Amino acid sequence: MRHVKASGSFYDVGLQVGEACKEDIPELYERTVAYLLEHTSVGTVARMHEVAQRHMAGAERLWARSVDFLQGLAEGAGVSMEKIALTSFTEEVSSEFLPPSNDKCSTLVVRLSNGNHLIAHNEDYEPQNFGKMVLLDVTFNDFPRLVCLTYPGMLPSLAGSLNACEIAITNNGLWLEAQPGLPKQVQHFRASLARDLDEVEEWLAMDPIAVTTHYVIAHGHTREVVSLTVSNPETSYVPMFFCPITGPSFCHTNHVPEGPFLKGLRKEDPAPKLSKHTVPRYEKLKSFKQDKLPRTPQEALDLFSQNDGLIHRTPEQNPTSVTLATVVMCPETLDIWIRDADPAAAKRDWHFCLRDR
């Protein structure tokens, strides 16, 4: 895992991140191409780039500063914008040409006795990213400081984020087929820089979104935590489902659980049938009794980073989706902890308090 601290314009920060990841981004591009050819129905490299360029154009229309960051990233890494487009919008490509595995991230929210919240998240994705994650501590001009986990060659915040305005976001991918629409990664990045929940919802719920997905969003200042599922009108009669999280715990994996959003789907959610793990992971998280829920950041880190083949998976246990890192956040105290899943990492555990400079 690489750690990058940077500040300045979106281009300047992208440039610094690209320079830090110069060894990883070209390699990740090649591995991504190989993965998409083997595990999705995209068929050709030309088709991958066609879809990625479509989303890059959408990014320019939606929020041009995201493209400024990607241009800096490409310059710093010494690669073409065509390659950065593909690494940046891999999820949009794979969601349009569905892979056989529907196993991705796991999230658990626990309300503590003092009213604060612990958000524990395992970032699970394609195995070419194992040991290559990027930990960012960045301040973009005119935006709050942001500590986040992401992928080399991608926009910030995609694997868990906390900003200095006490906004925390995690994301659980859903595997309903993508539709023409707004690039999800851009919406996610912009929302991670928001100052309140209304601003987060404004960006994440913009219609029409290309990729159906789920977010846990928290605002430490108000102690509000919400579950937000967003989709495309072609996918669901209920393209947005917003639900406050008020119970002692909440969990989500990679299928659509019972509720209004599931009933509104135009087609059956393929994840429960195709996935070996999403339903068992969800059931395991949901089954925790009150006295077994993690009550400290260390307990949450240990629970989610203990290998069980379900919530935590190694490359040997799953060829298409592996645990890359564990992220734990307490938005009310502005603390974020990250544990690299790679046992060979020079430093596995990181902690940031955004009250500190």
CSV table of C-alpha atoms in Angstrom, one decimal:
chain,number,residue,atom,x,y,z
A,1,MET,CA,0.0,0.0,0.0
A,2,ARG,CA,1.4,3.4,-1.0
A,3,HIS,CA,0.8,6.4,1.2
A,4,VAL,CA,0.6,9.8,-0.6
A,5,LYS,CA,0.1,13.2,1.2
A,6,ALA,CA,-0.6,16.1,-1.2
A,7,SER,CA,-2.4,19.4,-1.5
A,8,GLY,CA,-3.2,21.9,-4.3
A,9,SER,CA,-5.3,21.9,-7.4
A,10,PHE,CA,-6.9,18.7,-8.7
A,11,TYR,CA,-4.3,18.5,-11.4
A,12,ASP,CA,-1.4,19.0,-9.0
A,13,VAL,CA,-2.7,16.4,-6.5
A,14,GLY,CA,-3.3,14.0,-9.4
A,15,LEU,CA,0.3,14.6,-10.6
A,16,GLN,CA,1.7,13.8,-7.2
A,17,VAL,CA,-0.3,10.6,-6.9
A,18,GLY,CA,0.6,9.6,-10.4
A,19,GLU,CA,4.3,10.1,-9.7
A,20,ALA,CA,4.0,8.0,-6.5
A,21,CYS,CA,2.2,5.2,-8.3
A,22,LYS,CA,4.4,5.3,-11.5
A,23,GLU,CA,5.5,1.7,-11.1
A,24,ASP,CA,2.0,0.4,-10.4
A,25,ILE,CA,-0.3,2.1,-12.9
A,26,PRO,CA,1.1,0.7,-16.1
A,27,GLU,CA,1.2,-2.8,-14.6
A,28,LEU,CA,-2.3,-2.4,-13.3
A,29,TYR,CA,-3.5,-1.4,-16.7
A,30,GLU,CA,-2.1,-4.6,-18.3
A,31,ARG,CA,-3.6,-6.8,-15.5
A,32,THR,CA,-6.9,-5.0,-15.8
A,33,VAL,CA,-7.1,-5.8,-19.6
A,34,ALA,CA,-6.2,-9.4,-18.9
A,35,TYR,CA,-8.8,-9.7,-16.2
A,36,LEU,CA,-11.6,-8.1,-18.2
A,37,LEU,CA,-10.9,-10.4,-21.2
A,38,GLU,CA,-10.9,-13.5,-19.0
A,39,HIS,CA,-13.7,-12.8,-16.5
A,40,THR,CA,-16.2,-10.6,-18.4
A,41,SER,CA,-18.0,-10.7,-21.7
A,42,VAL,CA,-16.5,-7.5,-23.1
A,43,GLY,CA,-14.7,-9.5,-25.8
A,44,THR,CA,-12.1,-7.1,-27.1
A,45,VAL,CA,-9.7,-4.4,-25.8
A,46,ALA,CA,-11.1,-1.9,-28.3
A,47,ARG,CA,-14.6,-2.4,-26.8
A,48,MET,CA,-13.2,-1.8,-23.3
A,49,HIS,CA,-11.7,1.5,-24.4
A,50,GLU,CA,-14.8,2.5,-26.2
A,51,VAL,CA,-16.9,2.1,-23.0
A,52,ALA,CA,-14.2,3.8,-20.8
A,53,GLN,CA,-14.0,6.8,-23.2
A,54,ARG,CA,-17.7,7.2,-23.0
A,55,HIS,CA,-17.5,7.5,-19.2
A,56,MET,CA,-14.5,9.8,-19.5
A,57,ALA,CA,-16.6,12.1,-21.7
A,58,GLY,CA,-19.4,11.8,-19.1
A,59,ALA,CA,-16.9,12.8,-16.3
A,60,GLU,CA,-16.0,15.9,-18.2
A,61,ARG,CA,-19.6,16.9,-18.5
A,62,LEU,CA,-20.5,16.0,-14.9
A,63,TRP,CA,-17.6,17.5,-13.0
A,64,ALA,CA,-14.5,18.6,-15.0
A,65,ARG,CA,-12.3,18.7,-11.9
A,66,SER,CA,-12.4,14.9,-11.8
A,67,VAL,CA,-10.8,14.9,-15.3
A,68,ASP,CA,-8.2,17.5,-14.1
A,69,PHE,CA,-7.2,15.0,-11.5
A,70,LEU,CA,-7.0,12.1,-14.0
A,71,GLN,CA,-4.9,14.3,-16.4
A,72,GLY,CA,-2.5,14.9,-13.6
A,73,LEU,CA,-2.5,11.2,-12.7
A,74,ALA,CA,-1.7,10.2,-16.3
A,75,GLU,CA,1.1,12.8,-16.5
A,76,GLY,CA,2.6,11.8,-13.2
A,77,ALA,CA,2.6,8.1,-14.1
A,78,GLY,CA,3.8,8.6,-17.7
A,79,VAL,CA,0.8,6.9,-19.3
A,80,SER,CA,-1.8,7.9,-21.8
A,81,MET,CA,-5.3,9.3,-20.9
A,82,GLU,CA,-6.7,6.3,-22.8
A,83,LYS,CA,-5.1,3.9,-20.3
A,84,ILE,CA,-6.1,6.1,-17.4
A,85,ALA,CA,-9.7,6.1,-18.7
A,86,LEU,CA,-9.8,2.3,-18.6
A,87,THR,CA,-8.2,1.9,-15.1
A,88,SER,CA,-10.5,4.6,-13.8
A,89,PHE,CA,-13.8,3.2,-15.1
A,90,THR,CA,-13.1,-0.5,-14.8
A,91,GLU,CA,-16.2,-1.0,-12.6
A,92,GLU,CA,-18.4,0.7,-15.2
A,93,VAL,CA,-16.9,-1.7,-17.9
A,94,SER,CA,-17.2,-4.8,-15.8
A,95,SER,CA,-20.8,-3.9,-14.8
A,96,GLU,CA,-21.8,-3.5,-18.4
A,97,PHE,CA,-20.3,-6.9,-19.4
A,98,LEU,CA,-21.0,-8.9,-16.2
A,99,PRO,CA,-18.3,-11.2,-14.7
A,100,PRO,CA,-19.2,-14.6,-13.3
A,101,SER,CA,-18.4,-13.6,-9.7
A,102,ASN,CA,-20.6,-11.2,-7.8
A,103,ASP,CA,-18.5,-11.1,-4.6
A,104,LYS,CA,-17.3,-7.7,-3.5
A,105,CYS,CA,-17.3,-5.6,-0.3
A,106,SER,CA,-18.8,-6.1,3.1
A,107,THR,CA,-19.9,-3.3,5.5
A,108,LEU,CA,-21.0,-3.3,9.1
A,109,VAL,CA,-22.3,-0.2,11.1
A,110,VAL,CA,-22.4,-0.4,14.9
A,111,ARG,CA,-24.0,2.3,17.1
A,112,LEU,CA,-22.0,2.6,20.4
A,113,SER,CA,-23.4,3.3,23.8
A,114,ASN,CA,-22.3,7.0,23.7
A,115,GLY,CA,-24.1,7.6,20.4
A,116,ASN,CA,-21.1,7.4,18.2
A,117,HIS,CA,-20.7,4.9,15.3
A,118,LEU,CA,-18.2,2.5,14.1
A,119,ILE,CA,-18.2,1.7,10.4
A,120,ALA,CA,-16.2,-1.4,9.4
A,121,HIS,CA,-15.7,-2.1,5.8
A,122,ASN,CA,-13.7,-4.7,3.8
A,123,GLU,CA,-12.8,-3.5,0.4
A,124,ASP,CA,-12.9,-6.6,-1.9
A,125,TYR,CA,-12.3,-6.3,-5.6
A,126,GLU,CA,-10.3,-7.7,-8.5
A,127,PRO,CA,-7.1,-9.6,-7.4
A,128,GLN,CA,-4.7,-7.5,-9.6
A,129,ASN,CA,-5.1,-4.8,-7.0
A,130,PHE,CA,-3.9,-6.9,-4.1
A,131,GLY,CA,-1.0,-5.2,-2.4
A,132,LYS,CA,-1.3,-2.2,-4.7
A,133,MET,CA,-3.9,0.0,-2.8
A,134,VAL,CA,-3.3,3.7,-2.4
A,135,LEU,CA,-3.8,5.6,0.9
A,136,LEU,CA,-4.4,9.3,0.3
A,137,ASP,CA,-4.2,12.2,2.8
A,138,VAL,CA,-5.1,15.1,0.5
A,139,THR,CA,-6.5,18.6,0.5
A,140,PHE,CA,-7.8,20.0,-2.7
A,141,ASN,CA,-8.1,23.7,-3.1
A,142,ASP,CA,-11.4,25.0,-1.6
A,143,PHE,CA,-12.4,21.6,-0.3
A,144,PRO,CA,-12.0,19.9,3.2
A,145,ARG,CA,-9.1,17.6,4.0
A,146,LEU,CA,-9.8,14.0,2.8
A,147,VAL,CA,-8.3,10.7,4.0
A,148,CYS,CA,-9.3,7.9,1.8
A,149,LEU,CA,-8.3,4.5,0.3
A,150,THR,CA,-8.4,4.0,-3.5
A,151,TYR,CA,-6.8,2.1,-6.4
A,152,PRO,CA,-3.8,3.1,-8.4
A,153,GLY,CA,-5.0,4.7,-11.7
A,154,MET,CA,-8.4,5.6,-10.3
A,155,LEU,CA,-10.1,8.6,-8.7
A,156,PRO,CA,-9.8,9.0,-4.9
A,157,SER,CA,-12.2,7.8,-2.2
A,158,LEU,CA,-13.5,4.6,-3.9
A,159,ALA,CA,-12.6,2.2,-1.1
A,160,GLY,CA,-13.7,4.2,1.9
A,161,SER,CA,-13.2,7.9,2.9
A,162,LEU,CA,-13.5,10.4,5.8
A,163,ASN,CA,-13.3,14.1,5.3
A,164,ALA,CA,-12.6,17.0,7.8
A,165,CYS,CA,-16.3,17.9,7.8
A,166,GLU,CA,-17.0,14.5,9.4
A,167,ILE,CA,-18.5,12.9,6.2
A,168,ALA,CA,-17.7,9.2,5.9
A,169,ILE,CA,-18.7,7.0,2.9
A,170,THR,CA,-18.3,3.3,2.1
A,171,ASN,CA,-19.6,1.6,-1.0
A,172,ASN,CA,-20.9,-1.9,-1.8
A,173,GLY,CA,-21.1,-2.8,-5.4
A,174,LEU,CA,-24.3,-4.5,-6.7
A,175,TRP,CA,-24.2,-6.6,-9.9
A,176,LEU,CA,-27.3,-5.5,-11.8
A,177,GLU,CA,-26.3,-4.8,-15.4
A,178,ALA,CA,-25.1,-1.3,-16.0
A,179,GLN,CA,-27.1,1.1,-18.1
A,180,PRO,CA,-26.2,4.3,-20.1
A,181,GLY,CA,-25.8,7.0,-17.5
A,182,LEU,CA,-23.6,9.1,-15.3
A,183,PRO,CA,-20.1,7.7,-14.3
A,184,LYS,CA,-20.5,6.3,-10.7
A,185,GLN,CA,-16.9,6.9,-9.8
A,186,VAL,CA,-17.1,10.6,-10.4
A,187,GLN,CA,-20.2,11.0,-8.4
A,188,HIS,CA,-18.6,9.0,-5.5
A,189,PHE,CA,-15.4,11.1,-5.6
A,190,ARG,CA,-17.3,14.4,-5.6
A,191,ALA,CA,-19.6,13.2,-2.8
A,192,SER,CA,-16.6,12.3,-0.6
A,193,LEU,CA,-15.7,16.1,-0.6
A,194,ALA,CA,-19.2,17.2,0.6
A,195,ARG,CA,-19.7,19.2,3.8
A,196,ASP,CA,-23.1,17.8,4.8
A,197,LEU,CA,-25.5,14.9,4.0
A,198,ASP,CA,-27.6,17.0,1.6
A,199,GLU,CA,-24.6,17.7,-0.6
A,200,VAL,CA,-23.7,14.0,-0.5
A,201,GLU,CA,-27.2,12.9,-1.5
A,202,GLU,CA,-27.3,15.6,-4.2
A,203,TRP,CA,-24.2,14.0,-5.9
A,204,LEU,CA,-24.9,10.3,-5.3
A,205,ALA,CA,-28.5,10.4,-6.3
A,206,MET,CA,-28.2,12.2,-9.6
A,207,ASP,CA,-30.2,10.6,-12.3
A,208,PRO,CA,-29.6,8.5,-14.4
A,209,ILE,CA,-26.6,6.7,-12.8
A,210,ALA,CA,-24.9,4.0,-14.9
A,211,VAL,CA,-24.0,1.5,-12.2
A,212,THR,CA,-26.5,0.3,-9.5
A,213,THR,CA,-24.7,0.5,-6.2
A,214,HIS,CA,-25.1,1.0,-2.4
A,215,TYR,CA,-23.5,3.5,0.0
A,216,VAL,CA,-23.3,3.9,3.7
A,217,ILE,CA,-23.0,7.6,4.5
A,218,ALA,CA,-22.4,9.2,7.9
A,219,HIS,CA,-22.2,12.7,9.2
A,220,GLY,CA,-20.4,12.8,12.5
A,221,HIS,CA,-21.6,16.3,13.4
A,222,THR,CA,-25.3,15.3,13.3
A,223,ARG,CA,-24.7,11.6,14.2
A,224,GLU,CA,-26.8,10.6,11.2
A,225,VAL,CA,-26.0,7.4,9.3
A,226,VAL,CA,-27.9,6.4,6.2
A,227,SER,CA,-28.2,3.6,3.7
A,228,LEU,CA,-28.5,4.8,0.1
A,229,THR,CA,-29.1,2.5,-2.9
A,230,VAL,CA,-29.1,4.2,-6.3
A,231,SER,CA,-29.9,2.7,-9.7
A,232,ASN,CA,-31.1,3.5,-13.2
A,233,PRO,CA,-34.8,3.9,-14.2
A,234,GLU,CA,-34.2,1.1,-16.7
A,235,THR,CA,-33.1,-1.2,-13.9
A,236,SER,CA,-35.5,-0.3,-11.1
A,237,TYR,CA,-38.9,1.4,-10.7
A,238,VAL,CA,-37.3,2.7,-7.5
A,239,PRO,CA,-34.1,4.3,-8.7
A,240,MET,CA,-33.2,5.6,-5.3
A,241,PHE,CA,-33.8,4.1,-1.8
A,242,PHE,CA,-32.7,6.3,1.1
A,243,CYS,CA,-33.1,4.8,4.6
A,244,PRO,CA,-31.8,6.2,7.9
A,245,ILE,CA,-29.8,3.7,10.0
A,246,THR,CA,-31.3,4.0,13.5
A,247,GLY,CA,-30.8,0.5,14.9
A,248,PRO,CA,-27.9,-0.9,17.0
A,249,SER,CA,-26.3,-2.3,13.8
A,250,PHE,CA,-26.6,-2.5,10.0
A,251,CYS,CA,-24.9,-4.5,7.4
A,252,HIS,CA,-24.7,-4.8,3.6
A,253,THR,CA,-22.8,-7.0,1.1
A,254,ASN,CA,-23.4,-7.3,-2.7
A,255,HIS,CA,-27.0,-8.4,-3.3
A,256,VAL,CA,-30.2,-6.4,-2.8
A,257,PRO,CA,-31.7,-7.4,0.6
A,258,GLU,CA,-35.4,-7.5,1.2
A,259,GLY,CA,-37.2,-4.2,1.0
A,260,PRO,CA,-38.7,-1.6,-1.4
A,261,PHE,CA,-35.7,-1.5,-3.7
A,262,LEU,CA,-35.8,-5.2,-4.2
A,263,LYS,CA,-39.5,-5.1,-5.0
A,264,GLY,CA,-38.9,-2.3,-7.5
A,265,LEU,CA,-36.3,-4.2,-9.6
A,266,ARG,CA,-37.4,-4.7,-13.3
A,267,LYS,CA,-35.2,-7.8,-13.5
A,268,GLU,CA,-34.1,-10.4,-10.9
A,269,ASP,CA,-31.0,-9.6,-8.9
A,270,PRO,CA,-28.4,-12.1,-10.3
A,271,ALA,CA,-26.1,-12.0,-7.3
A,272,PRO,CA,-27.7,-14.6,-5.0
A,273,LYS,CA,-27.6,-17.2,-7.7
A,274,LEU,CA,-24.2,-16.4,-9.1
A,275,SER,CA,-22.4,-15.5,-5.9
A,276,LYS,CA,-21.0,-18.0,-3.5
A,277,HIS,CA,-20.5,-15.5,-0.7
A,278,THR,CA,-22.7,-12.4,-0.8
A,279,VAL,CA,-25.7,-14.0,1.0
A,280,PRO,CA,-23.6,-16.0,3.5
A,281,ARG,CA,-21.6,-12.9,4.3
A,282,TYR,CA,-24.7,-10.9,4.8
A,283,GLU,CA,-26.3,-13.6,7.1
A,284,LYS,CA,-23.1,-13.8,9.1
A,285,LEU,CA,-22.9,-10.1,9.7
A,286,LYS,CA,-26.7,-9.9,10.5
A,287,SER,CA,-26.5,-12.8,13.0
A,288,PHE,CA,-24.1,-11.1,15.4
A,289,LYS,CA,-25.8,-10.7,18.8
A,290,GLN,CA,-25.5,-7.4,20.6
A,291,ASP,CA,-22.8,-8.6,22.9
A,292,LYS,CA,-20.8,-10.0,20.0
A,293,LEU,CA,-20.7,-6.8,18.0
A,294,PRO,CA,-17.3,-4.9,17.9
A,295,ARG,CA,-17.3,-2.0,20.4
A,296,THR,CA,-13.8,-0.6,19.7
A,297,PRO,CA,-11.9,0.2,16.5
A,298,GLN,CA,-9.4,-2.6,17.3
A,299,GLU,CA,-12.2,-5.1,17.7
A,300,ALA,CA,-13.7,-4.0,14.3
A,301,LEU,CA,-10.3,-4.2,12.6
A,302,ASP,CA,-9.6,-7.7,14.0
A,303,LEU,CA,-13.1,-9.0,13.1
A,304,PHE,CA,-12.9,-7.8,9.5
A,305,SER,CA,-9.3,-8.8,8.9
A,306,GLN,CA,-9.5,-12.3,10.4
A,307,ASN,CA,-9.6,-14.7,7.4
A,308,ASP,CA,-12.8,-16.7,7.3
A,309,GLY,CA,-13.2,-17.2,3.6
A,310,LEU,CA,-16.4,-15.1,3.7
A,311,ILE,CA,-16.0,-11.6,5.0
A,312,HIS,CA,-12.2,-11.8,4.4
A,313,ARG,CA,-10.9,-13.7,1.4
A,314,THR,CA,-7.4,-14.3,0.1
A,315,PRO,CA,-6.4,-14.5,-3.6
A,316,GLU,CA,-6.1,-18.3,-3.1
A,317,GLN,CA,-9.7,-18.5,-1.9
A,318,ASN,CA,-11.3,-16.5,-4.7
A,319,PRO,CA,-9.8,-15.9,-8.2
A,320,THR,CA,-12.0,-12.9,-9.0
A,321,SER,CA,-12.7,-10.9,-5.8
A,322,VAL,CA,-10.3,-10.7,-2.8
A,323,THR,CA,-10.0,-8.6,0.3
A,324,LEU,CA,-7.6,-5.8,-0.3
A,325,ALA,CA,-7.9,-3.8,2.9
A,326,THR,CA,-10.0,-3.2,6.0
A,327,VAL,CA,-11.2,0.3,6.8
A,328,VAL,CA,-12.8,1.3,10.1
A,329,MET,CA,-14.1,4.8,10.8
A,330,CYS,CA,-15.6,6.8,13.6
A,331,PRO,CA,-17.0,10.0,11.9
A,332,GLU,CA,-17.9,11.6,15.2
A,333,THR,CA,-14.3,11.6,16.4
A,334,LEU,CA,-12.8,12.1,12.9
A,335,ASP,CA,-10.8,8.9,13.2
A,336,ILE,CA,-10.0,6.4,10.4
A,337,TRP,CA,-8.0,3.2,10.6
A,338,ILE,CA,-6.8,1.2,7.6
A,339,ARG,CA,-5.3,-2.3,7.6
A,340,ASP,CA,-3.6,-3.6,4.4
A,341,ALA,CA,-4.7,-7.2,3.6
A,342,ASP,CA,-1.3,-8.0,2.1
A,343,PRO,CA,0.7,-9.8,4.8
A,344,ALA,CA,3.9,-8.8,3.0
A,345,ALA,CA,3.2,-5.0,3.3
A,346,ALA,CA,6.0,-3.0,4.9
A,347,LYS,CA,3.4,-1.3,7.0
A,348,ARG,CA,0.0,-2.8,7.4
A,349,ASP,CA,-1.8,-0.6,10.0
A,350,TRP,CA,-2.5,3.1,9.6
A,351,HIS,CA,-4.4,5.6,11.7
A,352,PHE,CA,-5.4,9.2,11.0
A,353,CYS,CA,-7.3,11.7,13.1
A,354,LEU,CA,-8.5,14.5,10.9
A,355,ARG,CA,-8.5,16.8,13.9
A,356,ASP,CA,-4.7,16.7,13.7
A,357,ARG,CA,-2.8,18.4,11.0
